[in-house]
Amino acid sequence: RGSPTTRAPETRRESFTRQTLPLLDGLFAAAVRLSGSRTEAEDLVQETLLLAYQSFARFEPGTNLKAWLHRIQVNAFISGYRRARRERRLPEATRD
């Protein structure tokens, strides 16, 4: 005898991990297509997951998580591309 075991509610991290893990291969493949490099794709997927986790509380359950993640990834890629373009345009600092 004893009280029935009840499972504690899933934490945000557990929920995020459970839902996104099956989508990682697709995110990586899309990142390779965007960046053209496996190394840059790894960085892009990592940035995508970080941005998605930070915003996960605002994700509407029942909507398309895969599309949401891919949109975050495309936006992160575009932001990174624009940042790199701006940095190339800046004049180099003169050395004394």
XYZ file of N, CA and C in Angstrom:
288
model
N 0.833 -1.187 0.000
C 0.000 0.000 0.000
C 0.868 1.236 0.000
N 0.308 2.267 -0.378
C 0.996 3.536 -0.425
C 0.253 4.443 -1.385
N 0.644 5.660 -1.395
C -0.030 6.582 -2.307
C 0.428 6.318 -3.731
N -0.490 6.481 -4.661
C -0.100 6.265 -6.051
C 0.951 7.306 -6.440
N 1.900 6.860 -7.209
C 2.940 7.796 -7.627
C 2.381 8.725 -8.693
N 2.615 9.963 -8.471
C 2.186 10.943 -9.463
C 3.426 11.576 -10.062
N 3.355 11.789 -11.304
C 4.487 12.375 -12.009
C 4.423 13.886 -11.873
N 5.564 14.460 -11.564
C 5.628 15.922 -11.444
C 5.393 16.535 -12.822
N 4.814 17.715 -12.855
C 4.604 18.369 -14.142
C 5.937 18.555 -14.867
N 5.872 18.434 -16.157
C 7.065 18.572 -16.984
C 7.590 20.004 -16.913
N 8.889 20.147 -16.740
C 9.475 21.485 -16.710
C 9.546 22.036 -18.129
N 9.777 23.326 -18.224
C 9.882 23.970 -19.537
C 11.030 23.346 -20.327
N 12.160 23.115 -19.648
C 13.319 22.519 -20.320
C 13.002 21.121 -20.832
N 12.339 20.316 -20.009
C 11.981 18.953 -20.421
C 11.019 18.977 -21.601
N 10.051 19.853 -21.546
C 9.081 19.974 -22.633
C 9.767 20.415 -23.924
N 10.634 21.407 -23.809
C 11.362 21.906 -24.979
C 12.206 20.787 -25.588
N 12.945 20.087 -24.752
C 13.813 19.003 -25.228
C 12.999 17.903 -25.889
N 11.923 17.479 -25.240
C 11.091 16.391 -25.776
C 10.508 16.753 -27.138
N 10.104 18.006 -27.300
C 9.460 18.406 -28.542
C 10.445 18.725 -29.666
N 11.613 19.257 -29.324
C 12.546 19.681 -30.370
C 13.514 18.586 -30.805
N 13.833 17.653 -29.930
C 14.800 16.616 -30.261
C 14.481 15.892 -31.574
N 13.239 15.490 -31.814
C 12.953 14.796 -33.082
C 13.119 15.695 -34.324
N 13.208 16.997 -34.137
C 13.293 17.924 -35.265
C 14.723 18.356 -35.591
N 15.696 17.912 -34.798
C 17.075 18.380 -34.963
C 17.684 18.032 -36.316
N 17.424 16.831 -36.824
C 18.008 16.445 -38.114
C 17.516 17.365 -39.231
N 16.233 17.681 -39.212
C 15.680 18.584 -40.219
C 16.219 19.997 -40.088
N 16.382 20.457 -38.844
C 16.960 21.786 -38.625
C 18.395 21.833 -39.131
N 19.149 20.770 -38.870
C 20.544 20.739 -39.313
C 20.629 20.714 -40.840
N 19.801 19.913 -41.476
C 19.808 19.845 -42.941
C 19.476 21.212 -43.546
N 18.498 21.885 -42.986
C 18.138 23.221 -43.476
C 19.267 24.207 -43.229
N 19.949 24.074 -42.101
C 21.060 24.974 -41.782
C 22.227 24.774 -42.745
N 22.469 23.540 -43.141
C 23.532 23.271 -44.120
C 23.171 23.907 -45.457
N 21.912 23.796 -45.853
C 21.479 24.422 -47.114
C 21.625 25.935 -47.049
N 21.288 26.529 -45.917
C 21.398 27.983 -45.780
C 22.848 28.448 -45.771
N 23.672 27.786 -44.976
C 25.031 28.275 -44.758
C 26.047 27.713 -45.742
N 25.792 26.536 -46.267
C 26.737 25.915 -47.180
C 27.924 25.265 -46.479
N 27.894 25.206 -45.164
C 29.015 24.658 -44.402
C 28.477 23.911 -43.191
N 29.016 22.709 -42.965
C 28.570 21.926 -41.810
C 28.926 22.625 -40.500
N 30.097 23.247 -40.451
C 30.522 23.935 -39.230
C 29.614 25.121 -38.934
N 29.337 25.924 -39.957
C 28.434 27.065 -39.763
C 27.026 26.591 -39.452
N 26.629 25.460 -40.033
C 25.301 24.905 -39.767
C 25.162 24.507 -38.303
N 26.212 23.918 -37.738
C 26.181 23.548 -36.319
C 25.977 24.787 -35.446
N 26.702 25.856 -35.776
C 26.554 27.104 -35.020
C 25.143 27.672 -35.178
N 24.609 27.605 -36.389
C 23.276 28.136 -36.659
C 22.201 27.350 -35.902
N 22.324 26.039 -35.869
C 21.358 25.218 -35.119
C 21.450 25.544 -33.629
N 22.668 25.699 -33.129
C 22.833 26.038 -31.716
C 22.190 27.393 -31.410
N 22.421 28.371 -32.269
C 21.817 29.684 -32.058
C 20.290 29.605 -32.148
N 19.803 28.818 -33.097
C 18.355 28.634 -33.257
C 17.733 28.063 -31.992
N 18.354 27.035 -31.448
C 17.809 26.405 -30.237
C 17.868 27.348 -29.042
N 18.919 28.132 -28.944
C 19.020 29.101 -27.855
C 17.903 30.143 -27.962
N 17.722 30.694 -29.158
C 16.672 31.695 -29.358
C 15.278 31.100 -29.134
N 15.084 29.875 -29.606
C 13.784 29.215 -29.440
C 13.509 28.939 -27.959
N 14.520 28.473 -27.233
C 14.324 28.190 -25.808
C 13.972 29.465 -25.045
N 14.643 30.561 -25.387
C 14.367 31.839 -24.721
C 12.932 32.297 -24.966
N 12.362 31.925 -26.101
C 11.005 32.353 -26.454
C 9.970 31.252 -26.274
N 10.366 30.107 -25.760
C 9.478 28.945 -25.702
C 8.224 29.189 -24.877
N 8.300 30.040 -23.885
C 7.119 30.331 -23.060
C 6.024 31.000 -23.885
N 6.416 31.653 -24.975
C 5.437 32.333 -25.831
C 4.953 31.455 -26.984
N 5.531 30.260 -27.123
C 5.097 29.341 -28.176
C 3.698 28.839 -27.856
N 2.819 28.889 -28.831
C 1.435 28.439 -28.655
C 1.355 26.926 -28.842
N 1.084 26.164 -27.779
C 0.939 24.711 -27.936
C -0.160 24.400 -28.954
N 0.099 23.371 -29.741
C -0.874 22.982 -30.758
C -0.586 23.615 -32.114
N 0.325 24.590 -32.154
C 0.701 25.155 -33.443
C 1.920 24.397 -33.966
N 2.383 24.756 -35.127
C 3.426 24.010 -35.815
C 4.817 24.366 -35.280
N 5.332 23.533 -34.391
C 6.647 23.771 -33.786
C 7.751 23.736 -34.838
N 7.651 22.808 -35.780
C 8.672 22.691 -36.820
C 8.769 23.982 -37.626
N 7.657 24.527 -38.045
C 7.657 25.781 -38.812
C 8.186 26.927 -37.957
N 7.809 26.949 -36.686
C 8.269 27.998 -35.764
C 9.784 27.970 -35.636
N 10.355 26.771 -35.468
C 11.806 26.631 -35.349
C 12.516 27.023 -36.641
N 11.962 26.612 -37.764
C 12.583 26.958 -39.045
C 12.539 28.463 -39.291
N 11.470 29.122 -38.880
C 11.389 30.583 -39.041
C 12.440 31.263 -38.173
N 12.610 30.778 -36.948
C 13.651 31.330 -36.065
C 15.015 31.126 -36.708
N 15.235 29.948 -37.296
C 16.521 29.645 -37.917
C 16.798 30.557 -39.116
N 15.809 30.743 -39.966
C 15.992 31.620 -41.130
C 16.265 33.042 -40.662
N 15.524 33.509 -39.679
C 15.741 34.864 -39.168
C 17.142 35.002 -38.555
N 17.602 33.978 -37.840
C 18.948 34.012 -37.250
C 20.005 34.039 -38.354
N 19.780 33.269 -39.411
C 20.735 33.262 -40.522
C 20.801 34.634 -41.193
N 19.647 35.224 -41.450
C 19.599 36.543 -42.085
C 20.275 37.579 -41.198
N 20.002 37.556 -39.914
C 20.634 38.507 -38.989
C 22.145 38.346 -38.988
N 22.617 37.119 -38.969
C 24.050 36.864 -38.993
C 24.685 37.321 -40.296
N 23.995 37.101 -41.396
C 24.493 37.537 -42.701
C 24.606 39.060 -42.746
N 23.589 39.732 -42.278
C 23.613 41.198 -42.261
C 24.695 41.732 -41.332
N 24.854 41.103 -40.176
C 25.892 41.507 -39.224
C 27.272 41.363 -39.864
N 27.512 40.251 -40.546
C 28.806 40.020 -41.190
C 29.044 41.046 -42.296
N 28.003 41.384 -43.036
C 28.146 42.394 -44.087
C 28.507 43.753 -43.513
N 27.852 44.127 -42.418
C 28.158 45.410 -41.767
C 29.593 45.432 -41.270
N 30.038 44.342 -40.677
C 31.392 44.278 -40.133
C 32.440 44.386 -41.230
N 32.165 43.847 -42.402
C 33.114 43.950 -43.516
C 33.196 45.368 -44.048
N 32.122 46.129 -43.910
C 32.097 47.494 -44.412
C 32.806 48.475 -43.496
N 32.920 48.123 -42.212
C 33.558 49.034 -41.277
C 35.045 49.135 -41.587
N 35.579 50.345 -41.565
C 37.004 50.476 -41.833
C 37.813 49.850 -40.692
N 38.946 49.302 -41.055
C 39.789 48.687 -40.028
C 40.430 49.783 -39.191
N 40.615 49.503 -37.932
C 41.248 50.481 -37.027
C 42.711 50.634 -37.427
N 43.162 51.840 -37.356
C 44.578 52.070 -37.679
C 45.439 51.664 -36.496
N 46.576 51.110 -36.797
C 47.487 50.656 -35.737
C 48.613 51.670 -35.602
N 48.981 51.939 -34.378
C 50.084 52.876 -34.119
C 51.411 52.175 -34.139
